[in-house]
Amino acid sequence: MADETQIEEMLEYIWILEENDGKAVSSCIGDKFGEDIANTYITEMVEKQLINLSDREIAFTKAGKKRAEMIIRRHRIAERLLNDVLEMRGEEFERGACQFEHFVNEEIVASICTLLGHPEVCPHGNKIPQGECCLSAKKNLEPVISPLSLIKAGKKVKVVYISTKSHASLDRLTGIGVIPGLELTIHQKFPSMILQYGETQLALDNDIAKNVYVRIIQS
Ligand SMILES: [Zn+2]
Ligand SMILES: [Zn+2]
Ligand SMILES: [Zn+2]
């Protein structure tokens, strides 16, 4: 019986071969997954009408391309999440993204995509296929998420996430109540950034403000 995860991994790899070399040949699939597994699954994918094989060259069918596009999208959105928000690197990062793509559904991907401001490229610089959420965000000009340090004075924003490796600055932010969900106004930017929320006013170093990702809720 065909293992769906294995099929998804292969579709993903075919996509990457096409992206890098302009075409995918069956021997490359063999090099990556082993000759036997590659042959079994290529036959399987042809039967399922996900790919066509002609003279060792693999081409997606319409359905296969759609499926591969979704896997690539999930993988690259996962990369952004793991890299930007969770600050994972190396082995943990690579494995995490590949596991993630097999178990999340489109709804979760759309929420994460929105949270991240509909990123267009992954941390490696590869294009992320767009989803419905990205298209409707463009239409409605939904404000994207950006670092607090780039927002002009006078704007009201909502904290979406905090991205920092430094536990000291994370502790400082939580200590003063700057946590995801907080709505605040940028009172002043120079000479130092002053934030206002409720009755509270506080100064924030630009170094720390860089790590606070917000969405503008009122211009
Ligand atoms: Zn993968
Ligand atoms: Zn990537
Ligand atoms: Zn999106």
Tab-separated table of C-alpha atoms and ligand atoms in Angstrom:
chain	number	residue	atom	x	y	z
A	1	MET	CA	0.000	0.000	0.000
A	2	ALA	CA	1.221	3.429	-0.849
A	3	ASP	CA	2.408	5.592	1.948
A	4	GLU	CA	0.892	9.051	1.480
A	5	THR	CA	3.719	10.718	3.378
A	6	GLN	CA	6.245	9.172	1.023
A	7	ILE	CA	4.216	10.317	-1.975
A	8	GLU	CA	4.115	13.834	-0.582
A	9	GLU	CA	7.877	13.816	-0.041
A	10	MET	CA	8.377	12.786	-3.652
A	11	LEU	CA	5.968	15.347	-5.048
A	12	GLU	CA	7.824	17.931	-3.011
A	13	TYR	CA	11.147	16.788	-4.420
A	14	ILE	CA	9.867	16.789	-8.006
A	15	TRP	CA	8.707	20.373	-7.466
A	16	ILE	CA	12.150	21.369	-6.216
A	17	LEU	CA	13.883	19.668	-9.166
A	18	GLU	CA	11.635	21.533	-11.586
A	19	GLU	CA	12.255	24.763	-9.724
A	20	ASN	CA	16.038	24.325	-9.774
A	21	ASP	CA	16.720	22.545	-13.048
A	22	GLY	CA	13.619	23.343	-15.080
A	23	LYS	CA	12.777	19.632	-15.256
A	24	ALA	CA	12.657	16.465	-13.169
A	25	VAL	CA	14.156	13.219	-14.407
A	26	SER	CA	13.356	9.899	-12.794
A	27	SER	CA	16.999	9.053	-12.035
A	28	CYS	CA	17.193	12.039	-9.667
A	29	ILE	CA	14.286	10.597	-7.693
A	30	GLY	CA	16.201	7.310	-7.572
A	31	ASP	CA	19.326	9.047	-6.265
A	32	LYS	CA	17.377	10.686	-3.511
A	33	PHE	CA	14.989	7.942	-2.368
A	34	GLY	CA	16.715	4.773	-3.625
A	35	GLU	CA	16.096	3.039	-6.929
A	36	ASP	CA	13.448	0.543	-5.767
A	37	ILE	CA	11.346	2.941	-3.736
A	38	ALA	CA	11.538	5.512	-6.532
A	39	ASN	CA	10.328	3.039	-9.159
A	40	THR	CA	7.466	1.762	-7.019
A	41	TYR	CA	6.253	5.231	-6.207
A	42	ILE	CA	6.695	6.680	-9.662
A	43	THR	CA	4.435	3.908	-10.980
A	44	GLU	CA	2.026	4.580	-8.144
A	45	MET	CA	1.961	8.326	-8.850
A	46	VAL	CA	1.396	7.736	-12.554
A	47	GLU	CA	-1.536	5.464	-11.679
A	48	LYS	CA	-2.939	8.074	-9.351
A	49	GLN	CA	-2.599	10.594	-12.201
A	50	LEU	CA	-0.336	12.873	-10.230
A	51	ILE	CA	2.490	12.758	-12.757
A	52	ASN	CA	3.186	11.742	-16.331
A	53	LEU	CA	6.364	10.007	-17.308
A	54	SER	CA	7.767	10.281	-20.767
A	55	ASP	CA	11.286	9.235	-21.662
A	56	ARG	CA	12.414	9.374	-17.990
A	57	GLU	CA	11.206	12.923	-17.667
A	58	ILE	CA	8.547	13.567	-15.055
A	59	ALA	CA	5.837	16.181	-15.514
A	60	PHE	CA	3.068	17.018	-13.072
A	61	THR	CA	-0.523	16.560	-14.059
A	62	LYS	CA	-2.801	19.404	-13.057
A	63	ALA	CA	-3.857	17.518	-9.896
A	64	GLY	CA	-0.269	16.564	-9.082
A	65	LYS	CA	0.918	20.117	-9.436
A	66	LYS	CA	-1.839	21.426	-7.178
A	67	ARG	CA	-0.972	18.827	-4.530
A	68	ALA	CA	2.776	19.539	-4.745
A	69	GLU	CA	2.140	23.262	-4.543
A	70	MET	CA	0.238	22.799	-1.286
A	71	ILE	CA	3.008	20.677	0.223
A	72	ILE	CA	5.666	23.200	-0.777
A	73	ARG	CA	3.541	25.988	0.660
A	74	ARG	CA	3.120	24.141	3.985
A	75	HIS	CA	6.826	23.357	4.131
A	76	ARG	CA	7.968	26.918	3.444
A	77	ILE	CA	5.403	28.516	5.752
A	78	ALA	CA	6.655	26.095	8.436
A	79	GLU	CA	10.217	27.212	7.717
A	80	ARG	CA	9.231	30.831	8.282
A	81	LEU	CA	7.484	29.977	11.539
A	82	LEU	CA	10.330	27.863	12.887
A	83	ASN	CA	12.977	30.339	11.764
A	84	ASP	CA	11.362	33.706	12.513
A	85	VAL	CA	9.250	33.011	15.564
A	86	LEU	CA	10.730	29.945	17.219
A	87	GLU	CA	14.291	30.720	16.134
A	88	MET	CA	15.123	27.118	15.382
A	89	ARG	CA	18.277	26.460	13.413
A	90	GLY	CA	20.103	23.603	11.754
A	91	GLU	CA	18.990	20.013	12.030
A	92	GLU	CA	16.021	20.779	14.295
A	93	PHE	CA	14.811	23.378	11.815
A	94	GLU	CA	15.092	21.140	8.720
A	95	ARG	CA	13.390	18.176	10.353
A	96	GLY	CA	10.692	20.317	11.932
A	97	ALA	CA	9.609	21.875	8.636
A	98	CYS	CA	9.425	18.510	6.893
A	99	GLN	CA	7.329	16.915	9.643
A	100	PHE	CA	5.023	19.883	9.838
A	101	GLU	CA	4.010	19.761	6.180
A	102	HIS	CA	2.446	16.320	6.571
A	103	PHE	CA	0.076	16.949	9.415
A	104	VAL	CA	-1.230	20.502	9.271
A	105	ASN	CA	-4.328	21.336	7.289
A	106	GLU	CA	-4.889	24.352	5.056
A	107	GLU	CA	-6.787	26.223	7.737
A	108	ILE	CA	-3.855	26.112	10.121
A	109	VAL	CA	-1.469	27.089	7.351
A	110	ALA	CA	-3.690	30.074	6.517
A	111	SER	CA	-3.686	31.210	10.153
A	112	ILE	CA	0.080	30.946	10.402
A	113	CYS	CA	0.491	32.657	7.028
A	114	THR	CA	-1.692	35.530	8.232
A	115	LEU	CA	0.164	35.732	11.534
A	116	LEU	CA	3.441	36.014	9.644
A	117	GLY	CA	2.060	38.689	7.306
A	118	HIS	CA	1.744	36.442	4.201
A	119	PRO	CA	5.467	35.971	3.536
A	120	GLU	CA	6.490	35.599	-0.110
A	121	VAL	CA	9.767	33.721	0.307
A	122	CYS	CA	11.113	31.121	2.714
A	123	PRO	CA	14.279	31.694	4.782
A	124	HIS	CA	16.299	30.132	1.921
A	125	GLY	CA	14.871	32.715	-0.488
A	126	ASN	CA	12.592	30.270	-2.343
A	127	LYS	CA	9.168	31.405	-3.430
A	128	ILE	CA	6.217	30.402	-1.231
A	129	PRO	CA	3.145	29.515	-3.320
A	130	GLN	CA	0.329	31.856	-2.304
A	131	GLY	CA	-2.840	30.690	-0.614
A	132	GLU	CA	-6.367	32.093	-0.513
A	133	CYS	CA	-5.418	34.107	2.581
A	134	CYS	CA	-2.623	35.915	0.715
A	135	LEU	CA	-4.878	36.793	-2.195
A	136	SER	CA	-7.689	38.171	-0.043
A	137	ALA	CA	-5.197	40.085	2.108
A	138	LYS	CA	-3.937	41.813	-1.017
A	139	LYS	CA	-7.449	42.665	-2.114
A	140	ASN	CA	-8.432	44.102	1.254
A	141	LEU	CA	-5.036	45.717	1.776
A	142	GLU	CA	-4.883	44.054	5.146
A	143	PRO	CA	-1.927	45.598	6.929
A	144	VAL	CA	0.997	43.236	7.207
A	145	ILE	CA	2.907	42.508	10.313
A	146	SER	CA	6.133	44.431	10.835
A	147	PRO	CA	8.602	45.232	13.591
A	148	LEU	CA	7.508	47.943	15.998
A	149	SER	CA	10.695	49.861	15.225
A	150	LEU	CA	9.509	50.509	11.638
A	151	ILE	CA	6.109	51.954	12.564
A	152	LYS	CA	5.555	55.711	12.558
A	153	ALA	CA	4.584	57.677	15.657
A	154	GLY	CA	0.864	58.146	16.231
A	155	LYS	CA	-0.175	54.687	15.082
A	156	LYS	CA	-2.113	52.265	17.184
A	157	VAL	CA	-0.855	48.705	16.919
A	158	LYS	CA	-1.441	45.268	18.314
A	159	VAL	CA	1.445	43.032	19.370
A	160	VAL	CA	1.333	39.795	17.369
A	161	TYR	CA	4.495	38.042	18.399
A	162	ILE	CA	7.894	38.651	19.887
A	163	SER	CA	10.953	37.252	18.225
A	164	THR	CA	14.094	37.303	20.266
A	165	LYS	CA	16.898	34.952	21.196
A	166	SER	CA	17.684	37.006	24.230
A	167	HIS	CA	15.890	35.831	27.330
A	168	ALA	CA	16.808	39.077	29.045
A	169	SER	CA	14.919	41.229	26.557
A	170	LEU	CA	12.023	38.784	26.453
A	171	ASP	CA	11.811	38.950	30.251
A	172	ARG	CA	12.005	42.723	30.139
A	173	LEU	CA	9.132	42.890	27.632
A	174	THR	CA	6.910	40.488	29.562
A	175	GLY	CA	7.864	42.308	32.761
A	176	ILE	CA	6.437	45.577	31.439
A	177	GLY	CA	3.401	43.821	29.983
A	178	VAL	CA	4.359	43.849	26.307
A	179	ILE	CA	2.963	40.485	25.281
A	180	PRO	CA	1.061	39.234	22.227
A	181	GLY	CA	-2.438	40.710	22.106
A	182	LEU	CA	-1.508	44.014	23.764
A	183	GLU	CA	-2.786	47.097	21.948
A	184	LEU	CA	-0.661	50.190	22.225
A	185	THR	CA	-0.025	53.561	20.650
A	186	ILE	CA	3.367	54.807	19.561
A	187	HIS	CA	3.529	58.103	21.370
A	188	GLN	CA	6.931	59.263	20.182
A	189	LYS	CA	9.858	57.801	18.258
A	190	PHE	CA	12.693	60.249	18.827
A	191	PRO	CA	14.919	60.663	20.715
A	192	SER	CA	13.619	57.444	22.189
A	193	MET	CA	10.548	55.371	21.509
A	194	ILE	CA	7.715	55.970	23.925
A	195	LEU	CA	4.743	53.662	23.979
A	196	GLN	CA	1.423	54.303	25.568
A	197	TYR	CA	-1.141	51.819	26.671
A	198	GLY	CA	-3.928	52.689	29.056
A	199	GLU	CA	-2.470	55.116	31.579
A	200	THR	CA	0.994	53.704	31.180
A	201	GLN	CA	3.819	55.268	29.204
A	202	LEU	CA	7.129	53.580	28.746
A	203	ALA	CA	10.335	53.978	26.815
A	204	LEU	CA	11.648	51.140	24.719
A	205	ASP	CA	15.109	50.684	23.214
A	206	ASN	CA	15.130	50.448	19.447
A	207	ASP	CA	17.096	47.202	19.787
A	208	ILE	CA	14.215	45.649	21.655
A	209	ALA	CA	11.490	47.286	19.534
A	210	LYS	CA	12.989	45.509	16.510
A	211	ASN	CA	11.903	42.187	17.978
A	212	VAL	CA	8.304	43.151	18.672
A	213	TYR	CA	6.139	42.300	15.661
A	214	VAL	CA	2.893	44.234	15.404
A	215	ARG	CA	-0.061	44.805	13.153
A	216	ILE	CA	-1.347	48.337	12.631
A	217	ILE	CA	-4.936	48.601	13.793
A	218	GLN	CA	-5.386	52.350	13.480
A	219	SER	CA	-3.402	54.808	11.417
B	1	ZN	ZN	9.451	18.352	3.213
B	2	ZN	ZN	13.233	27.029	2.391
B	3	ZN	ZN	-1.365	34.133	3.267
